[in-house]
XYZ file of C-alpha atoms in Angstrom:
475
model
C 0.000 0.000 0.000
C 3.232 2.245 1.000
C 4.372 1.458 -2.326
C 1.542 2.446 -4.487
C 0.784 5.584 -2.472
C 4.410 6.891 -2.870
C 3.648 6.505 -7.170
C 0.452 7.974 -6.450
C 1.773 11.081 -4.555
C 3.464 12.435 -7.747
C -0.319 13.633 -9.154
C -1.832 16.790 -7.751
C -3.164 16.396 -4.394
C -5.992 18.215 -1.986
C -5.513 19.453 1.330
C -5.697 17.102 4.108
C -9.614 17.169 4.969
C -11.053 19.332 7.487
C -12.569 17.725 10.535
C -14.949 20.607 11.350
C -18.217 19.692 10.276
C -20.908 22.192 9.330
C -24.673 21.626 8.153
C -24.747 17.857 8.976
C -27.394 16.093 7.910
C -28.532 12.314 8.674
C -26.205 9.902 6.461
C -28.307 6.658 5.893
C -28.170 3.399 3.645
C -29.922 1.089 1.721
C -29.543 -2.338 0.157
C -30.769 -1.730 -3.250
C -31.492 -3.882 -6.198
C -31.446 -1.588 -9.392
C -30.781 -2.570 -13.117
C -26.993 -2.658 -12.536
C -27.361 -5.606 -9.826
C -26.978 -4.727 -5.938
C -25.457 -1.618 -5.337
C -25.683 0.390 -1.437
C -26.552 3.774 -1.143
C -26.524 6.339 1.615
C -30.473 7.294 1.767
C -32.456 4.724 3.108
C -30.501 3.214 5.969
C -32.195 3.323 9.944
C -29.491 5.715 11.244
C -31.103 7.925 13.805
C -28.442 10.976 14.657
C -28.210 14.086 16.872
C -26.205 16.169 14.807
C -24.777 18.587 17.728
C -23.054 18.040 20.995
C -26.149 19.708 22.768
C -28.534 17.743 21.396
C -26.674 14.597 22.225
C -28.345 14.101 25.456
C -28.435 11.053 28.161
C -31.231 9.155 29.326
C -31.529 11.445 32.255
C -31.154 14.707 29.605
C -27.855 15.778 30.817
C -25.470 16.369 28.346
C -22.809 17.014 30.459
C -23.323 12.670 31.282
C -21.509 12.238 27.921
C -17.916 11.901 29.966
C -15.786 10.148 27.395
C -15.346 10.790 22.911
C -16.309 7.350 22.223
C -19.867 7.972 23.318
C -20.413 11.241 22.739
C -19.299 10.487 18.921
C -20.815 7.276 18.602
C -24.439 8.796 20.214
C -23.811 11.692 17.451
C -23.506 9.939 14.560
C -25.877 7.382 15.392
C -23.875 4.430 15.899
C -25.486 3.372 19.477
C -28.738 4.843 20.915
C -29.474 4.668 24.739
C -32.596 2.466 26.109
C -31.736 2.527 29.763
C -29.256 3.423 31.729
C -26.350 1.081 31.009
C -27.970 -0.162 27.966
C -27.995 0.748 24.354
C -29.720 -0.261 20.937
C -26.630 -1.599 18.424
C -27.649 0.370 15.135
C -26.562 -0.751 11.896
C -23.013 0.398 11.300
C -22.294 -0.770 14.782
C -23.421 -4.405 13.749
C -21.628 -4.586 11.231
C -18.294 -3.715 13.225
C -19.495 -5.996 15.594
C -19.663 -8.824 13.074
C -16.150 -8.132 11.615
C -15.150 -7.683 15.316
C -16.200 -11.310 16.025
C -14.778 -12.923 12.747
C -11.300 -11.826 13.729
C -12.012 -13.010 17.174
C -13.043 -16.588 15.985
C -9.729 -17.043 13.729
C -7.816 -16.217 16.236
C -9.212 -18.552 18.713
C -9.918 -21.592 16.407
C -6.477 -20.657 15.002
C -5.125 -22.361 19.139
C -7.943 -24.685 18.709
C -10.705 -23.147 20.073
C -13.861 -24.754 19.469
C -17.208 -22.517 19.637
C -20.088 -23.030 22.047
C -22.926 -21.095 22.848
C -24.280 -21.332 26.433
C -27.680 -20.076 27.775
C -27.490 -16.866 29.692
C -30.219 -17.733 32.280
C -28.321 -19.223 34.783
C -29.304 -21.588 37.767
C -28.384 -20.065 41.383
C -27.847 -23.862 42.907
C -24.645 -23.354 40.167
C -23.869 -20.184 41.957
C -24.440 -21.402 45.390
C -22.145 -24.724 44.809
C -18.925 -22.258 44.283
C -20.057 -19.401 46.947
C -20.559 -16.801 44.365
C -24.258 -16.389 44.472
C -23.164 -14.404 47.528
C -19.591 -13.172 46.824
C -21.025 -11.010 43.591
C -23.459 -9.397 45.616
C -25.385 -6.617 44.174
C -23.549 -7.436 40.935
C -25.559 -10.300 39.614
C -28.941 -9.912 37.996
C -30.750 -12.564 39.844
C -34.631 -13.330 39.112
C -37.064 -15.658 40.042
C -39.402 -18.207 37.385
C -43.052 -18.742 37.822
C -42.093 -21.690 40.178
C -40.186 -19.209 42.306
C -36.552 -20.442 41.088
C -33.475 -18.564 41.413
C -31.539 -17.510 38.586
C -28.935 -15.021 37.354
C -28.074 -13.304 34.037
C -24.878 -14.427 33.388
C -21.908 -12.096 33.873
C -19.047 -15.262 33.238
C -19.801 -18.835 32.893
C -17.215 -20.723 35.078
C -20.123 -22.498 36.730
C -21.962 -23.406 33.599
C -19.085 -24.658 31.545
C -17.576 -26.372 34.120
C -20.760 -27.965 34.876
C -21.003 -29.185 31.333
C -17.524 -30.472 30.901
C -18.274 -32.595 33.892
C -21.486 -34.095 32.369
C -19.568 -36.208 30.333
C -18.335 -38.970 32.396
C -15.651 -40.922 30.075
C -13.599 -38.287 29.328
C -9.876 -39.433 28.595
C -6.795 -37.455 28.696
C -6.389 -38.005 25.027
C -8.886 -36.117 24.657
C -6.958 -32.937 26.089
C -7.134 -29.984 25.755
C -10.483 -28.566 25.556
C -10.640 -24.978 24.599
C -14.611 -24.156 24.523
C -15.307 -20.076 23.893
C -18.243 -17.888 23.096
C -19.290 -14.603 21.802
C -22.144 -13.658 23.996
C -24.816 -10.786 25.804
C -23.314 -10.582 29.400
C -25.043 -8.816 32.362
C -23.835 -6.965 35.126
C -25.821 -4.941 37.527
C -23.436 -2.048 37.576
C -23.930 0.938 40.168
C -23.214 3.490 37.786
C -23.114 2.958 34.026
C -21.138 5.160 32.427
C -18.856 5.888 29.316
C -21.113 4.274 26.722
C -20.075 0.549 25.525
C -17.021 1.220 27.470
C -18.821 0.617 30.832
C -22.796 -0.604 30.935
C -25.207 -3.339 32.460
C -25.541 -5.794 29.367
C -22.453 -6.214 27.143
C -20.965 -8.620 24.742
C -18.004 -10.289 26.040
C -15.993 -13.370 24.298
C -15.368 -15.820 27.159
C -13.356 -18.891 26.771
C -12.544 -21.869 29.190
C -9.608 -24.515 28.901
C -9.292 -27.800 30.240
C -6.008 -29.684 30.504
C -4.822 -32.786 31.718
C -2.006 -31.328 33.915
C -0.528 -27.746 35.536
C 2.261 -27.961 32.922
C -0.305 -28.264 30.011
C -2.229 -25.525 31.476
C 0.516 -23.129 31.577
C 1.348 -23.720 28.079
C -2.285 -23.462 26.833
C -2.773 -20.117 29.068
C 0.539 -18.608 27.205
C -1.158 -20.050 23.776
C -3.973 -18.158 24.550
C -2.500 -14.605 25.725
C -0.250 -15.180 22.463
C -3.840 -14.967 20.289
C -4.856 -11.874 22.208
C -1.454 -10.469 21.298
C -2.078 -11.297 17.606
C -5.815 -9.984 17.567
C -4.987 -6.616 18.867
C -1.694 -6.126 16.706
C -3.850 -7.143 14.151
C -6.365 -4.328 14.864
C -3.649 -1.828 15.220
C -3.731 -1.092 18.996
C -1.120 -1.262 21.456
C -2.269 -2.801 24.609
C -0.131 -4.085 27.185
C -0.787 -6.912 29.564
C -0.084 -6.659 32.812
C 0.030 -9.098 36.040
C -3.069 -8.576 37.635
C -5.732 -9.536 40.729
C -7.627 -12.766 40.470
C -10.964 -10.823 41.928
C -13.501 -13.291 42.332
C -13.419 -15.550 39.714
C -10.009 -16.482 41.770
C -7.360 -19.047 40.907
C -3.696 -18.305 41.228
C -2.378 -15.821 38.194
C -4.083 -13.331 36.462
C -3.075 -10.757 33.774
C -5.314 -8.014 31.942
C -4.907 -6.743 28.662
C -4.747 -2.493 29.005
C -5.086 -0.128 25.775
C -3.263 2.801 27.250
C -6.388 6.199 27.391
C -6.974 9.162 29.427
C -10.071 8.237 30.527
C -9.031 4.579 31.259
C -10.780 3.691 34.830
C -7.184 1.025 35.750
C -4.099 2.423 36.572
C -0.955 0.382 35.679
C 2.583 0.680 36.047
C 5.267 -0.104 33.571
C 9.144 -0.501 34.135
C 10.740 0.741 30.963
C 14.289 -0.907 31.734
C 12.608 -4.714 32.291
C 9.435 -4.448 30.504
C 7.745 -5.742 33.992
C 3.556 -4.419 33.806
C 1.335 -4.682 36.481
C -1.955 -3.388 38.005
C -1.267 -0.581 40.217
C -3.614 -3.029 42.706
C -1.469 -5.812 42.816
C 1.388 -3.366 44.183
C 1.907 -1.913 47.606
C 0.866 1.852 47.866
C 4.562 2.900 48.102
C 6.294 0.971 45.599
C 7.532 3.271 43.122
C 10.387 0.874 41.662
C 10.088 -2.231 39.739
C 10.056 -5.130 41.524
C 12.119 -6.943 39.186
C 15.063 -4.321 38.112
C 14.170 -1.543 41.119
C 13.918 0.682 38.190
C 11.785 3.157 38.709
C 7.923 2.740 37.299
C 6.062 4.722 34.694
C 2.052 5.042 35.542
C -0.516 5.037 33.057
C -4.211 5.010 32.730
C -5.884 2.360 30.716
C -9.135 0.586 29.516
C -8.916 -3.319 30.491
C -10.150 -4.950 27.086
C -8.972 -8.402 27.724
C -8.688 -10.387 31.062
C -6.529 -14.167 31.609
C -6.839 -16.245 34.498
C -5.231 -19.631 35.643
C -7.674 -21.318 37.617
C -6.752 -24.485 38.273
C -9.047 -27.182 40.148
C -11.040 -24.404 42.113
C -14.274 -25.466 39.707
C -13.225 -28.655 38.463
C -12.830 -30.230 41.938
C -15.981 -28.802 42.883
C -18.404 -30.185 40.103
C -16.154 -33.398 39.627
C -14.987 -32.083 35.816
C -12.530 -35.284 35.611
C -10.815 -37.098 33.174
C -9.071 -40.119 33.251
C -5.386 -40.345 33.471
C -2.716 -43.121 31.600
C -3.220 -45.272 34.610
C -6.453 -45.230 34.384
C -6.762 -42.524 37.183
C -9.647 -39.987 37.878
C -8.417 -36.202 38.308
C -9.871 -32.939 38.131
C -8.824 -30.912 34.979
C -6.979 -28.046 34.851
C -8.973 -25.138 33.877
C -8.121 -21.334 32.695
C -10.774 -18.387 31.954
C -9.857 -15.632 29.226
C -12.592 -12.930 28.236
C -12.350 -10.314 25.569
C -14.877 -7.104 26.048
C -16.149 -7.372 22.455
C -18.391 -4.086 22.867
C -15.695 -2.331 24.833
C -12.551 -3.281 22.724
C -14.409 -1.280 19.760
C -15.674 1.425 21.609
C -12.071 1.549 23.253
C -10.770 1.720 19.756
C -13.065 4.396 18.419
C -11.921 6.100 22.136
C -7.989 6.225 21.048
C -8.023 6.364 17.418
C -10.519 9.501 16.682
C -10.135 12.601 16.532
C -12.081 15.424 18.112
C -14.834 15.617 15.805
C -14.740 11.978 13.634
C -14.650 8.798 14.081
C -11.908 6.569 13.153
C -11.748 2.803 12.945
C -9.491 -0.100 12.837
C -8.988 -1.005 9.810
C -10.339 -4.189 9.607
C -13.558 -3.210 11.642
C -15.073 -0.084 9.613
C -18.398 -1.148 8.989
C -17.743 -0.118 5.363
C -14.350 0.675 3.240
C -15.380 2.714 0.429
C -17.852 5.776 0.217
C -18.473 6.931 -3.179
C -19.362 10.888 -3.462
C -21.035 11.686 -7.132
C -21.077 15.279 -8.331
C -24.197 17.576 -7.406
C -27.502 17.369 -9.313
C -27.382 20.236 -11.265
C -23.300 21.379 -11.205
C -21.147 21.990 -13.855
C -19.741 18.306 -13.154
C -23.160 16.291 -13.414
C -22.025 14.872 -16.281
C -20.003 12.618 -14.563
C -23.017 10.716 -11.753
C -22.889 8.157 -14.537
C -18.976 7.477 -14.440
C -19.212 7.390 -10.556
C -22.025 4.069 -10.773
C -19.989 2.825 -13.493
C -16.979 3.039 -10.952
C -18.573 1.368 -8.529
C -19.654 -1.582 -10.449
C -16.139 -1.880 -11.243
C -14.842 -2.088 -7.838
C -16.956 -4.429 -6.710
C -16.378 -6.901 -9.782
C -12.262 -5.753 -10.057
C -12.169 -6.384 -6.182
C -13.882 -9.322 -5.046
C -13.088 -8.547 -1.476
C -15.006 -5.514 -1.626
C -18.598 -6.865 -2.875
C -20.306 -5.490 0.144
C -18.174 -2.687 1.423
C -18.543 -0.450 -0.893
C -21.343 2.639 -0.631
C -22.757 5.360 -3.025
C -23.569 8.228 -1.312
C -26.770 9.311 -3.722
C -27.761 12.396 -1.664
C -26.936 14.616 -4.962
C -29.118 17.181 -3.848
C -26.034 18.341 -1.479
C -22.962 19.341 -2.400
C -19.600 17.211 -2.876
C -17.823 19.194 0.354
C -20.672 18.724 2.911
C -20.944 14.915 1.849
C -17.442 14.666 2.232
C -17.572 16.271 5.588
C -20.205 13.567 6.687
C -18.273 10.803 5.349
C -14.804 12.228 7.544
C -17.487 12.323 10.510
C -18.237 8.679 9.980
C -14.740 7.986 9.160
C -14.992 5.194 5.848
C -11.437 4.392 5.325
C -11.429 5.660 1.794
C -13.657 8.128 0.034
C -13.705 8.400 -3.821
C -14.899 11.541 -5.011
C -16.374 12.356 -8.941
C -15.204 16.075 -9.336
C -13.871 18.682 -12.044
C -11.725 16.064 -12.957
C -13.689 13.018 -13.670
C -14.731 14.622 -16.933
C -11.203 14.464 -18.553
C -10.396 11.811 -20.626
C -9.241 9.207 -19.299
C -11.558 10.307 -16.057
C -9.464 11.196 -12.864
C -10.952 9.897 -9.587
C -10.267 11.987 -6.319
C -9.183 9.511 -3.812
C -9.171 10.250 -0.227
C -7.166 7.598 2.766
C -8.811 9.033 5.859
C -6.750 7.070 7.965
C -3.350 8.469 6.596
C -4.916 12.486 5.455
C -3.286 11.259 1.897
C -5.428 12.331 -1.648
C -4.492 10.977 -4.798
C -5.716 11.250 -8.262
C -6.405 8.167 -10.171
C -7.944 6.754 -13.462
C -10.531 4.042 -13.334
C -8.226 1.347 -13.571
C -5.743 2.892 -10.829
C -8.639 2.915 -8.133
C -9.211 -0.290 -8.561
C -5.503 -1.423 -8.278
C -5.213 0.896 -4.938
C -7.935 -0.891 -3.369
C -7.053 -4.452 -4.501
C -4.659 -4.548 -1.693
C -7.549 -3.475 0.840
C -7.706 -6.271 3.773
C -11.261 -7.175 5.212
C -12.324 -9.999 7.200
């Protein structure tokens, strides 16, 4: 991509685009069929926005609620909408992050072996009750009762449940060994004070996965196998978090590490020796230390969101539900389990958190809900002349690029002009923006093509756009 910008750079170029946005109307999409098979365009889609700051209010109708950029943006531009407090409706352009979000999560874990499982998030309390957390979570678990008056809990984790299923079968060998059984489900947490959007609410999406191995030695190795995959997802989504030793809280066992994207408004504080490399929650320290246990170097503290959370756990459940397999001597012993979650909704609102500016949204690469916005000329301008170019343009890219079928919009809203489209499509941040100008009527037509990620504008023919984007990466 480096390569093909640097031959690209030698055409005229644009100013880096503005981020102030001015007259911003609703930017919506539909999935149309017309004579030129399936093409999306920006006017039909279920997108309800607030368009200002001040009318980007909280369920309570304080906008002064809106704490952190993530959900101030993603409230403004209509990628979330609030139901209750802690709660929020997924619109479409979320979704569809969501989805890609998932996709990457699922190759990474079935990449280690990780087999996918979907559990029931009603959960009984005698579950609870067996490992004494129906009473250590407290206030924390949603607990209700069924017609026949019994207890259950929306599930926040599923130690109890998985554990509890594992153990069901009852001729489990240690060939068999290891299981590594995940999920990508709604979780629920009666939190005191929901705040900072996605980032920190009562029902969330969280992928959970739970290991069992046939000794401590096996689960060590499978626990490093996993933090390696959470190393690989994030690098793969371009953001730098660093894992750090951490409390076991009260899921328990006997090591623990979190996953922190370094943020201002990051609720952990960590420390970081930058002579050893040694991380670790600032709770796991003693209030004085201010050198690294390790080196005594002194410690650099930082803020952080916690997007991804390891623990070794092993027999505290097993033992308790009799999860056993049989050994080489034909021996019955508990497994050895581990726990690793990954805050699905809160890795992507962390991302939208550190990667966006002031006034737009910016994605991950791999996660923008779509790659390519195509902006046509204005009904009715000196460049009309070239609407038809821009649908021919987009029928190319989408049979030149096979990766792109689906990720490519036409932003049909002619009745505005090209600059306030393009300042909508900066607000919603699509990593690349093709505009139909002054230029698209020379011959051969030259295409006005914007990298939002990078600020870089190039000017290429037909066949040039679609070589630029050929090297696009989607999931």
């Amino acid at each position: 991509m480096e390569g093909l910008l640097s031959r690209c750079r030698a055409l005229p170029t644009l100013a880096t685009c503005s981020h102030q946005l001015s007259g911003y109307v609703p930017h919506r999409c539909y999935h149309c069929d017309p004579e030129r098979g399936k093409r999306l365009v920006l006017s039909r889609m279920f997108q309800p926005q607030n368009l200002r700051e001040d009318q980007v209010l909280s369920l309570e109708g304080r906008s002064d609620d809106l704490t952190c950029k993530s959900q101030r943006l993603m409230q403004q531009v209509g990628l979330i909408y609030p139901a209750s407090p802690g709660c929020y409706h997924l619109l479409p352009y979320t979704v569809r992050a969501m989805e890609k979000l998932q996709r990457v999560i699922d190759q990474e874990m079935q990449a280690i072996g990780g087999q996918k499982v979907n559990m029931p998030s009603l959960s009984p309390a005698e579950l609870w009750r067996a490992t004494n957390r129906w009473d250590l979570m407290g206030k924390e678990l949603l607990r209700l009762r069924d017609r026949h008056g019994k207890e259950y809990c929306l599930g926040p984790t599923h130690e109890e449940a998985v554990t509890a299923l594992v153990a069901s079968q009852k001729t489990l060998s240690y060939r068999q060994l290891p299981f590594l059984l995940y999920q990508v489900t709604r979780k629920f947490r009666d939190e005191p004070r929901p705040r900072f959007g996605l980032l920190r609410g009562r029902e969330f999406y969280m992928k959970d996965m739970y290991t069992f191995d046939s000794s401590p030695e096996a689960a060590r190795q499978t626990y490093g196998l996993v933090c390696g995959a959470y190393s690989s997802l994030f690098h793969r989504l371009g953001l730098r978090c660093i894992r750090v030793q951490a409390d076991v809280g009260s899921i328990g066992g006997t090591a623990s590490h979190e996953f922190q994207l370094p943020a201002d408004i990051g609720e952990d504080r960590f420390a970081v020796c930058p002579s050893c490399g040694f991380s670790a929650n600032m709770e796991t320290l003693l209030l004085s230390q201010t050198d690294c246990p390790a080196c005594q170097s002194p410690l650099t503290e930082a803020r952080g969101i916690e997007v991804g959370h390891t623990f070794y756990l092993g027999t505290k459940y097993s033992s308790i539900f009799n999860a056993q397999f049989t050994d080489a001597q034909g021996r019955p012993c508990p497994a050895e389990m581990g726990c690793y979650g990954l805050g699905v909704t809160r890795i992507l609102a962390a991302a939208i958190e550190v990667l966006s500016t002031e006034d737009c949204i910016r994605w991950p690469g791999l996660l923008a809900p779509y790659q390519v916005c195509l902006i046509p000329p204005k009904k009715g301008s000196k460049e009309e002349a070239a609407t038809e170019l821009t649908g021919h343009l987009y029928d190319l890219i989408t049979e030149a690029v096979p990766q792109l079928r689906g990720e490519v919009l036409l932003d049909d809203r002619t009745h505005r002009t090209i600059g306030n489209r393009l300042k909508d499509a900066n607000k919603f941040g699509y990593p690349f923006v093709i505009i139909a100008g002054k230029r698209a009527l020379e011959d051969p037509a030259h295409f006005e093509v914007w990298s939002q990620n990078t600020g870089e504008v190039v000017f290429l023919t037909r066949e040039g756009v679609t070589e630029f984007l050929s090297q696009v990466q989607v999931v």
